Coordinates of C-alpha atoms and ligand atoms in Angstrom, one line a residue:
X1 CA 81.6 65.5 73.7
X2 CA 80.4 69.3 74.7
X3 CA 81.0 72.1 73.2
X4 CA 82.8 73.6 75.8
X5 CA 86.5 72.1 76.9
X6 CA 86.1 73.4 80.4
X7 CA 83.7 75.4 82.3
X8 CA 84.2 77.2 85.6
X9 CA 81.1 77.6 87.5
X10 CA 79.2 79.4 90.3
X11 CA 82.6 81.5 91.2
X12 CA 82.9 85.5 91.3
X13 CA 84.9 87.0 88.1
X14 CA 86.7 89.8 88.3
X15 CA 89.2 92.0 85.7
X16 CA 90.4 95.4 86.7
X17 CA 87.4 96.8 85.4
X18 CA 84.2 94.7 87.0
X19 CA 83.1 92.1 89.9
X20 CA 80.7 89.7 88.3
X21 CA 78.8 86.4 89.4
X22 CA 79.2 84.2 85.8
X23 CA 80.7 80.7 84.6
X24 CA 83.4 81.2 82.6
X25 CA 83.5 78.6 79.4
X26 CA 86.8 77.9 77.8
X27 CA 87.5 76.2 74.2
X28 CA 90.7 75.2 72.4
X29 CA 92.8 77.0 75.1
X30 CA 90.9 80.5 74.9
X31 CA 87.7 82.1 76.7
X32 CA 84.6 81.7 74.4
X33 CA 81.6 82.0 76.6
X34 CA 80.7 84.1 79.9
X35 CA 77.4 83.6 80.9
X36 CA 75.1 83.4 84.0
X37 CA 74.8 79.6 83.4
X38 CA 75.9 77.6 80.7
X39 CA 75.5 74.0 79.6
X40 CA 77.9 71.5 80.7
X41 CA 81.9 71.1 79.5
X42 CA 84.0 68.3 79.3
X43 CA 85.9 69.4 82.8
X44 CA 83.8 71.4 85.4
X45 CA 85.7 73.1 88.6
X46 CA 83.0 74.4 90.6
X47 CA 84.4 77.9 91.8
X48 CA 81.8 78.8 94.2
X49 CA 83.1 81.0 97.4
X50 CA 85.7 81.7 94.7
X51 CA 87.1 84.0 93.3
X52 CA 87.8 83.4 89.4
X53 CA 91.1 86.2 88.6
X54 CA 92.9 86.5 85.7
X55 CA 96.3 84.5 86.1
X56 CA 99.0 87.1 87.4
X57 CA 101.6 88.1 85.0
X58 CA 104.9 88.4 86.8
X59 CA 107.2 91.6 84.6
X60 CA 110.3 91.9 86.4
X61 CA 112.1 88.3 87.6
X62 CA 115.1 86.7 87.3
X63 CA 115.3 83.3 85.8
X64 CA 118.7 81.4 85.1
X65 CA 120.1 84.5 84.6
X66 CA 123.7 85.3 85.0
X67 CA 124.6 88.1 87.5
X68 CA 126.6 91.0 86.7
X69 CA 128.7 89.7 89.6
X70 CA 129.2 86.1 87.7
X71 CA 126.4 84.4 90.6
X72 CA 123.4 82.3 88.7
X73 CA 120.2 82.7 89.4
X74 CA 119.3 79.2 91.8
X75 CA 116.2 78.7 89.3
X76 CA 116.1 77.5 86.1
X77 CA 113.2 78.2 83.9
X78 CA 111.6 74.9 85.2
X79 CA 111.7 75.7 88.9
X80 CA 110.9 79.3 88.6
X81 CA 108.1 78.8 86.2
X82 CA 106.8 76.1 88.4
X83 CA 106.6 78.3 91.8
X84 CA 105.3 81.0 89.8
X85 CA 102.7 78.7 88.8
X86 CA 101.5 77.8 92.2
X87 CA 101.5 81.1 93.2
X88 CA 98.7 82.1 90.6
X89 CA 101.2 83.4 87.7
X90 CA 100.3 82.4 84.4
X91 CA 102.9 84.7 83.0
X92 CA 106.1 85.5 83.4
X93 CA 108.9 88.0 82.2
X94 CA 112.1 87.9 82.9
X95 CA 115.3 89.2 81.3
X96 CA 117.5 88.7 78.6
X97 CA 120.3 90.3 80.1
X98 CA 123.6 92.0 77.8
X99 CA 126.6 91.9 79.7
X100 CA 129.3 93.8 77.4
X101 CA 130.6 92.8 74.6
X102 CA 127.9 90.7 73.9
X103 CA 125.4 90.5 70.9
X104 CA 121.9 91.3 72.0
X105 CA 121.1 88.1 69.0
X106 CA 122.9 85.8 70.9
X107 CA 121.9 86.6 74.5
X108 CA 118.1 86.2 73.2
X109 CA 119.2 82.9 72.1
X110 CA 120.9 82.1 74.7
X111 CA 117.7 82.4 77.2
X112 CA 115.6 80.9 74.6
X113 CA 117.8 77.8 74.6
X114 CA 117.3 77.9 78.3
X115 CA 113.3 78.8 78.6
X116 CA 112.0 77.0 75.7
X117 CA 112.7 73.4 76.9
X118 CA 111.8 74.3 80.4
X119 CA 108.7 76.4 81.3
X120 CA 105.7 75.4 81.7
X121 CA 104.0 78.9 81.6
X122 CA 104.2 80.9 78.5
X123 CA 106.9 83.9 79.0
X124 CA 108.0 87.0 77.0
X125 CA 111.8 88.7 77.6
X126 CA 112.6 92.3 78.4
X127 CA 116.4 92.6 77.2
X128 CA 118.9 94.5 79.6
X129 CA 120.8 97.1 77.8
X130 CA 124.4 97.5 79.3
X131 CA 126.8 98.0 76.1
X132 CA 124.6 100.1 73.8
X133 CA 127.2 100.1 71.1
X134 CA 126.5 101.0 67.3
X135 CA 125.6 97.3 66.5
X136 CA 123.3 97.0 69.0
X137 CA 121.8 100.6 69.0
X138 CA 121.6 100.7 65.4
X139 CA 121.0 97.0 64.0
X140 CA 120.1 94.8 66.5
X141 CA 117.9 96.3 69.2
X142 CA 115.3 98.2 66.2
X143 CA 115.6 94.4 65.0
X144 CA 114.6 92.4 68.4
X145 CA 111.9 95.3 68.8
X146 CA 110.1 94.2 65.7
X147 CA 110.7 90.9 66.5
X148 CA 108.7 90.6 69.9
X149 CA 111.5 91.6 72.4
X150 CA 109.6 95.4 73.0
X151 CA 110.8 96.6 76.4
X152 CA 114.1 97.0 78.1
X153 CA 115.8 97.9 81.0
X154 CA 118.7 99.8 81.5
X155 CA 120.3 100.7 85.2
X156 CA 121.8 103.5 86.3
X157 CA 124.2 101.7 89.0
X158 CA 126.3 98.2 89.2
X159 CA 129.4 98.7 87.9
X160 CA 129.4 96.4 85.3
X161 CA 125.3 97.3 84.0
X162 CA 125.6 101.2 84.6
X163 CA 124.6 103.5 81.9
X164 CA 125.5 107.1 82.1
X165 CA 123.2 109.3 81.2
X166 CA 124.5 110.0 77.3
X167 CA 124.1 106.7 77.2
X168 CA 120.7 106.5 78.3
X169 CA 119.3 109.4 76.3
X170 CA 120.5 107.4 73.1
X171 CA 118.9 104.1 74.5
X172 CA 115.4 106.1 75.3
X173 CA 116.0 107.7 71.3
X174 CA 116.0 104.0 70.0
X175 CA 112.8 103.5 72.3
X176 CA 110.9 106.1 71.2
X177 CA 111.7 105.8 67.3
X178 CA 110.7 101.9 67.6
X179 CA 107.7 102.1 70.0
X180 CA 109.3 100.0 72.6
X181 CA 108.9 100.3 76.8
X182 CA 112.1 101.5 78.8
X183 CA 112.4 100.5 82.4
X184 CA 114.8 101.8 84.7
X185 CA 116.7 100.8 87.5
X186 CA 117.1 104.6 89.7
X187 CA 119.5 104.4 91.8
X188 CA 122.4 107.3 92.0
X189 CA 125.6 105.2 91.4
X190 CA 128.3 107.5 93.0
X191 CA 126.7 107.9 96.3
X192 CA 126.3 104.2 96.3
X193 CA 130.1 104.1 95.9
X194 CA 131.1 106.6 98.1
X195 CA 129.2 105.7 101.1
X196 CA 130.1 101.9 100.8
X197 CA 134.0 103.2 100.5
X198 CA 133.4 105.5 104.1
X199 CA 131.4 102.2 105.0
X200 CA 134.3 99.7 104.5
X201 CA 136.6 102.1 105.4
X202 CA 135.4 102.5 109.2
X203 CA 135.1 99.1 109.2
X204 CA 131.2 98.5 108.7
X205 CA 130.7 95.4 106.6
X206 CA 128.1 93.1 107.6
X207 CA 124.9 92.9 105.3
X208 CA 122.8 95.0 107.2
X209 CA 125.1 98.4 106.0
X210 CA 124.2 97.2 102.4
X211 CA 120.7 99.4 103.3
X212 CA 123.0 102.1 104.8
X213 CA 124.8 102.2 101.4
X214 CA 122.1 102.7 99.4
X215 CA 120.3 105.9 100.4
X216 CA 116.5 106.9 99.9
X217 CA 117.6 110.4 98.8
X218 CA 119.4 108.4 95.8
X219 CA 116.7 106.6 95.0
X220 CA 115.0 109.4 94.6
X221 CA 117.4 111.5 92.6
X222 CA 118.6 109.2 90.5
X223 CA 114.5 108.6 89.6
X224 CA 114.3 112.4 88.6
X225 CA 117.1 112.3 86.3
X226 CA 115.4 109.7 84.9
X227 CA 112.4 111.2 84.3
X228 CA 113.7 114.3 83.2
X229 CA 115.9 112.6 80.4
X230 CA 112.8 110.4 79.7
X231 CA 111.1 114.1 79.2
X232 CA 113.7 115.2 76.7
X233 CA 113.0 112.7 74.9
X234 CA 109.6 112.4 75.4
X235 CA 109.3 108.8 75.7
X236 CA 107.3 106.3 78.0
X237 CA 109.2 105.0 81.2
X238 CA 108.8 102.5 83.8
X239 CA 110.9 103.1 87.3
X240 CA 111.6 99.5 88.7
X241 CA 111.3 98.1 92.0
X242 CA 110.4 101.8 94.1
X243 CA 111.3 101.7 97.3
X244 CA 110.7 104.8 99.1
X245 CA 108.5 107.9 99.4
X246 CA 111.0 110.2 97.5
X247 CA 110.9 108.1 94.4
X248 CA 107.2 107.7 94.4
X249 CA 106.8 111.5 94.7
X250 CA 108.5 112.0 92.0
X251 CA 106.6 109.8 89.9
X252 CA 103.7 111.0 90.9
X253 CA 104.6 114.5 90.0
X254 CA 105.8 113.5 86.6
X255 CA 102.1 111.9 86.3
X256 CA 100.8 114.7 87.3
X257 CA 102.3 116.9 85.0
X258 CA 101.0 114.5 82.0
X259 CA 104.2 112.4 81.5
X260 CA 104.0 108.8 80.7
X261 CA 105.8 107.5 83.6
X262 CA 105.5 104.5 85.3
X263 CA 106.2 102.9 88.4
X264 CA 106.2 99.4 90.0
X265 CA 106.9 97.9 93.3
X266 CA 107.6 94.8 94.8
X267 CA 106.3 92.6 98.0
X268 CA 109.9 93.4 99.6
X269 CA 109.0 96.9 99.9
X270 CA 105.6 96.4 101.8
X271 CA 106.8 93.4 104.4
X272 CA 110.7 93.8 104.7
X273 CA 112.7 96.3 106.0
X274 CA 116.2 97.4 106.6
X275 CA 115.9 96.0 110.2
X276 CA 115.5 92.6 108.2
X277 CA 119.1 92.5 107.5
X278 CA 120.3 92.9 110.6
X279 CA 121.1 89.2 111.2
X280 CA 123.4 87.2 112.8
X281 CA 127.0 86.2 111.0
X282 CA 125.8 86.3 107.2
X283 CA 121.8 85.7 107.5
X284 CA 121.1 89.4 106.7
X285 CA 122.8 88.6 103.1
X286 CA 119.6 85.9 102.3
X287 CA 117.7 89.6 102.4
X288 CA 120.1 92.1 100.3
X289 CA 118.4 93.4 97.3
X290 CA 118.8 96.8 95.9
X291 CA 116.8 99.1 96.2
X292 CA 117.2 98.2 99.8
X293 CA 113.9 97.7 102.3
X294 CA 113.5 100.3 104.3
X295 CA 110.9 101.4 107.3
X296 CA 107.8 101.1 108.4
X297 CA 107.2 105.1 106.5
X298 CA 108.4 103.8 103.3
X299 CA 105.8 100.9 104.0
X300 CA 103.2 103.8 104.2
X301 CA 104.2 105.1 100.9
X302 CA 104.2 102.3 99.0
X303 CA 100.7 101.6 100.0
X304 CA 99.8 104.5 99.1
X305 CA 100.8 104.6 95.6
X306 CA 99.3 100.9 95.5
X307 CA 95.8 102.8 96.3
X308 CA 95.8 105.8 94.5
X309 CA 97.4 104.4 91.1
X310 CA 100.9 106.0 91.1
X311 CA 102.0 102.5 90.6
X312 CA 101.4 100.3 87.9
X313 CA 102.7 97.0 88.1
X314 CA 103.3 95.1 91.6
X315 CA 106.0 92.5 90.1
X316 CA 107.9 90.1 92.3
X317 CA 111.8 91.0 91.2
X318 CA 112.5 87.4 92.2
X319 CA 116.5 87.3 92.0
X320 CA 117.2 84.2 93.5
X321 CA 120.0 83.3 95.0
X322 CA 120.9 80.4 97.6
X323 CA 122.7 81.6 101.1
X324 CA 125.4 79.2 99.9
X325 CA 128.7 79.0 98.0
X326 CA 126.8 79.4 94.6
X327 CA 125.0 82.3 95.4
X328 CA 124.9 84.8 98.5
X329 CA 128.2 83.7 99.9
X330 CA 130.0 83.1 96.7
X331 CA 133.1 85.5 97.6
X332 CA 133.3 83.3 101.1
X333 CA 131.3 82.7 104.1
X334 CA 131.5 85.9 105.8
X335 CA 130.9 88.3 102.9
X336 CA 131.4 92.5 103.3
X337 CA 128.2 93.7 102.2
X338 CA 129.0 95.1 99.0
X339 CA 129.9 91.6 97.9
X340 CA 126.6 90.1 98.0
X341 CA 124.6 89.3 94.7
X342 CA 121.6 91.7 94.8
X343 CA 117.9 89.9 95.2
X344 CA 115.8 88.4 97.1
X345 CA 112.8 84.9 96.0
X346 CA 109.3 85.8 95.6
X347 CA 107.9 84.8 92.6
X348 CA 105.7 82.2 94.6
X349 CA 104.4 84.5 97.4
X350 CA 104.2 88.0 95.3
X351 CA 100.5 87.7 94.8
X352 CA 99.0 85.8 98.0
X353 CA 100.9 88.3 99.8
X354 CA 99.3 91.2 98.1
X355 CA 96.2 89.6 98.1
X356 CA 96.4 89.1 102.2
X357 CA 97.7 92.3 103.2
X358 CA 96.0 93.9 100.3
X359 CA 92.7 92.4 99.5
X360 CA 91.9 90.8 102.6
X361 CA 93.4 93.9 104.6
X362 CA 91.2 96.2 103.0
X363 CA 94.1 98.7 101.6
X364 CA 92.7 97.9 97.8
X365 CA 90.4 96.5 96.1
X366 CA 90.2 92.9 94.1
X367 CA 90.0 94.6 90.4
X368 CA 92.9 96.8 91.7
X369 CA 94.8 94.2 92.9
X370 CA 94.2 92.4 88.9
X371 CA 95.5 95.3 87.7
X372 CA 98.7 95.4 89.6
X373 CA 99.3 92.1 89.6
X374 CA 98.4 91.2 85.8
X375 CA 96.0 93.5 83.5
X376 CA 98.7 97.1 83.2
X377 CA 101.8 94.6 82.7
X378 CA 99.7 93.2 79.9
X379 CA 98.9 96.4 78.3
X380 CA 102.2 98.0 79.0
X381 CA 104.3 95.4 77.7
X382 CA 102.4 94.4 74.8
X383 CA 100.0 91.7 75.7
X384 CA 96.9 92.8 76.5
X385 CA 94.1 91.6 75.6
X386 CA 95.5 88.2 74.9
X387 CA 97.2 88.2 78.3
X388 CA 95.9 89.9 81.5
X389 CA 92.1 89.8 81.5
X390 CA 89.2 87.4 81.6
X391 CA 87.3 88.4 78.6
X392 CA 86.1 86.8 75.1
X393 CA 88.5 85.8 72.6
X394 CA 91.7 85.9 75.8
X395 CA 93.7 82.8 76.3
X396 CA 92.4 80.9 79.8
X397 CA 95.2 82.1 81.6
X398 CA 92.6 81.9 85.0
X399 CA 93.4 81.0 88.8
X400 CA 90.7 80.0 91.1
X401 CA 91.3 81.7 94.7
X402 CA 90.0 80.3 97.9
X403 CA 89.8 83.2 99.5
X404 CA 89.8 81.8 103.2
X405 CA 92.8 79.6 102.9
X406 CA 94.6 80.6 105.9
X407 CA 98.5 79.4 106.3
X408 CA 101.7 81.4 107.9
X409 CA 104.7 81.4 105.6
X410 CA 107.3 78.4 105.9
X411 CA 110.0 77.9 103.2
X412 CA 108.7 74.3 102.8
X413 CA 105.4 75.0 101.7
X414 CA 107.5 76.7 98.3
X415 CA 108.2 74.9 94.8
X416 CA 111.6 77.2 94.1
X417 CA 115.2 76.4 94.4
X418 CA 116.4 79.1 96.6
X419 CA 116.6 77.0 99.9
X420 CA 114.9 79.9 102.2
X421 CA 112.5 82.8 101.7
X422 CA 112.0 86.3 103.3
X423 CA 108.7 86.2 104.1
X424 CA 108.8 82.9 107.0
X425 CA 106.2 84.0 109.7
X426 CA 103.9 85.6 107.0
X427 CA 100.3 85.2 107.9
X428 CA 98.4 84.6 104.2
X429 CA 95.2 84.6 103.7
X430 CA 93.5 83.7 100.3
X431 CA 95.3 81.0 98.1
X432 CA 95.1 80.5 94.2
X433 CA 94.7 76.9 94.5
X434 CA 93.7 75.5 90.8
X435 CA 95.9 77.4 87.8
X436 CA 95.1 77.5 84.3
X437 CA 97.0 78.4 81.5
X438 CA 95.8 78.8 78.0
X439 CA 93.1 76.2 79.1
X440 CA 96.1 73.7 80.3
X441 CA 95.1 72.9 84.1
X442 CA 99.0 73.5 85.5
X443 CA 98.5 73.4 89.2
X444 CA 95.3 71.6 90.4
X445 CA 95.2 69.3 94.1
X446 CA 98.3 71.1 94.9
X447 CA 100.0 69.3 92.3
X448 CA 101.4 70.6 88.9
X449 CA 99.8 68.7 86.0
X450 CA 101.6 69.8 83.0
X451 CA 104.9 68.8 81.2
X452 CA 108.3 70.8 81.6
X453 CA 108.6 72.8 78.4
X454 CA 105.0 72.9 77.6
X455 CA 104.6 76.9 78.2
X456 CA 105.0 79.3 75.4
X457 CA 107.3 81.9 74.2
X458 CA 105.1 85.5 73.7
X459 CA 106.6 87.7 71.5
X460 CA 105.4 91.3 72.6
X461 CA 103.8 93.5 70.5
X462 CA 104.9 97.2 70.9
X463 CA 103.0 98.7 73.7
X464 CA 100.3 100.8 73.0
X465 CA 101.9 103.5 75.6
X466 CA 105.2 103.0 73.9
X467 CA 103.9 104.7 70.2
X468 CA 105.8 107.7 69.2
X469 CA 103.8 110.2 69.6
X470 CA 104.5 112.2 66.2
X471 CA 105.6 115.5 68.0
X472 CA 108.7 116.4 69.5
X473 CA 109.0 117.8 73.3
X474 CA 109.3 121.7 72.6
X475 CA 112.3 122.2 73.4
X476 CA 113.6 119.9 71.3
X477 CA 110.7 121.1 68.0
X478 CA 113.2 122.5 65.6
X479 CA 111.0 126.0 64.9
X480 CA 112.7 127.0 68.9
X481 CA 115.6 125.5 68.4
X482 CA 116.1 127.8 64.9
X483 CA 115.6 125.1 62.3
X484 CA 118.0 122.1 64.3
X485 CA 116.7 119.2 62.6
X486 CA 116.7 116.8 65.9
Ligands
URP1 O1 118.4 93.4 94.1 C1 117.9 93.2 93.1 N1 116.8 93.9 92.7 N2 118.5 92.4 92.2 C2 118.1 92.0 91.0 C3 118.6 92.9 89.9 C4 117.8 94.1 89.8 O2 118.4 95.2 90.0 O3 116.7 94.0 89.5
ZN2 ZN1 117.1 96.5 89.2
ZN3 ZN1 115.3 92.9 89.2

């Protein structure tokens, strides 16, 4: 028997930080050895004209989750952990979501119930805050953060998930105190509302007004109150899913000023846009997702801030929902467009797609498109370096890319439940086509080789961004505020 469990050989390695020509040897489900050559293992993949990445962590999808609108999710933690698997995730994490009057306990056991039989690539939770009462702001949340469950999101539209902004100052004070991520969903609620009533009311109700409803300018306001109550605080946030150039400005401003905000975008906002709705009868509903796609500009923009590091995280937000009776078209077959559950699939195509248009498109480079896609999720969320990187003493969370493969998008060629996808008539280019996970070869021959369940619950730690940083903003320092003890 070798010493050596696996070994990946001749194939180029690259993390966020370095491009390097070495085998990669792997032991007892962790990376032990990187060296030019090294002796033989009990399984050899021969990675040369490959490209040996880091397995993608996937930090914003929904699986099996409940909608605020009472739709589920099409896939369960088995299907969406499988197509994120072929795709070239080794991590996903999706939400526990708190609709009200629930425990936060409970809904964490609820998914758990749900994931841990199921998944057959390890996952983590973010929770979704959307009753911060005195249990769960007091008791329960400090509780969850301790206990692995480090970052949540909160939103600052949907009727039934909305925060107001008291509200969200209290759940950014529990952040900061406990050392845990916030992400926020920026969208300005009441222009939402009052342009779907004029909407509705002049008769405009087919999907494609769903991206006339919700408006860049709100994007972008709603992002700035965000960031200046995350200021007032002065705690670490995340903006979701930017769409548009008025959000990511305002990011980058906060960045530039020295603020520890983040941002993160999705494949919906580089290859869709608002045209995309414009479908016959109902079609345009199978691409409603807020914030909406928008133009060819916004396109522009969000490459941008893929290039020059305004964002983060590229994450799929895969909300999937079938264009059928248990999902898009759950209020009937010809649905106004503000009664559409929110979100599009992509949890399969998020990093082939980057990695085409990206990569192979010359807009960034391959150790930024490790960092987008896997290496910042894993150090904002508490991972890293367990999770995220190819490096000694990491779990062998690797995918082997072929970077040639050459195919053009069909629905068929996908492992989730959703029944279409967006991106049909996508030209890819570069394919992850043998997936490990902690040394476990899930997806090799275009087949998956692992059991259901066999993926692992992470709990997070808290996020080395997250930690309080022991001074208060100065407006809030009691000495200017004439001895307030804040
Ligand atoms: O449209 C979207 N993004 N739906 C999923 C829920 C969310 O807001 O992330
Ligand atoms: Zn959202
Ligand atoms: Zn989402």
């Amino acid at each position: 028997m070798a010493d050596l469990d696996i070994v990946i050989r001749n194939g180029t390695v690259a993390t966020a930080a370095d491009v390097m020509r070495c085998d990669v040897g792997i032991r007892d489900g962790r990376i032990v050895t990187l060296a030019d050559k090294l002796p033989a293992g009990d399984r050899e993949f021969d990675a040369g004209g490959k490209f040996v990445l880091p397995g993608g962590i996937d930090s914003h999808c929904h699986i099996e989750q409940l909608s605020s609108s009472g739709v589920v999710c099409a896939d369960d933690f088995y299907s969406g952990s499988v197509s994120a698997a072929f795709g070239g995730t080794t991590t996903i994490i999706p939400f526990a979501a708190q609709h009200h009057g629930q425990s936060l306990r409970e809904v964490v056991k609820n998914y758990h119930a749900c994931a841990d039989p199921k998944a057959v690539i390890d996952y983590a939770f973010h929770l979704i805050i959307s009753d911060p009462d005195e249990q769960v702001m007091g008791q329960e949340l400090p509780a969850l953060i301790e206990d692995g469950y480090s970052s949540f999101k909160v939103y600052m539209t949907y009727d039934a998930l909305r925060l107001d902004d008291h509200q969200m100052l209290q759940v950014f004070e529990v952040a900061r105190r406990h050392g845990a991520m916030v992400m926020v969903h920026a969208e300005n609620h009441d222009m939402i509302r009052w342009l779907t009533d004029r909407l509705l009311g002049g008769g405009y109700r087919q999907p494609k007004y769903h991206a006339v409803s919700h408006p860049r300018v709100g994007e972008g306001e709603a992002t700035h109150r965000a960031i200046c109550l995350a200021e007032l605080v002065d705690v670490p946030m995340l903006i979701v899913h930017v769409s548009t150039g008025e959000a990511i400005d305002e990011i980058r401003r906060a960045q530039n000023r020295g603020l520890k905000i983040y941002g993160e975008t999705c494949p919906q906002y580089l290859f869709l846009t608002a045209a995309d709705l414009d479908l016959p009868g109902a079609e345009g509903a199978m691409m409603c997702c807020s914030p909406p796609p928008r133009d060819e500009a916004a396109h522009a923009a969000v490459w941008q801030g893929l290039a020059n590091g305004t964002f983060q995280v590229f994450s799929s937000d895969h909300a999937p929902y079938r264009h059928d009776e248990t999902g898009k078209l759950a209020s009937g077959p010809d649905p106004s467009f503000h009664q559409i559950a929110n979100g599009v699939p992509g949890i399969e195509l998020r990093l082939p797609l980057l990695f085409s248009a990206g990569v192979q498109g010359g807009r960034i480079d391959l150790n930024q498109f490790v960092a987008l896609t896997a290496t910042n999720a894993a150090k904002l969320y508490g991972l890293y370096p367990r999770k995220g990187t190819i490096a000694v003493g990491s779990d062998a969370d690797i995918a082997i890319w072929d970077p040639e493969k050459k195919f053009t998008v069909e629905y068929e060629l996908l492992h989730d439940h959703v029944g279409y996808t967006p991106y049909t008539g996508q030209e890819i280019r570069g394919w992850p086509e043998t997936v490990l996970s902690r040394g476990r070869v899930v997806i090799h021959d275009g087949t998956l080789q692992v059991e259901r369940g066999s993926g692992a619950f992470l709990p997070c730690a808290k996020p080395e961004a997250a930690q309080p940083l022991g001074k208060l903003v100065p407006e809030m320092h009691p000495e200017k505020n004439f001895g307030a003890e804040l």
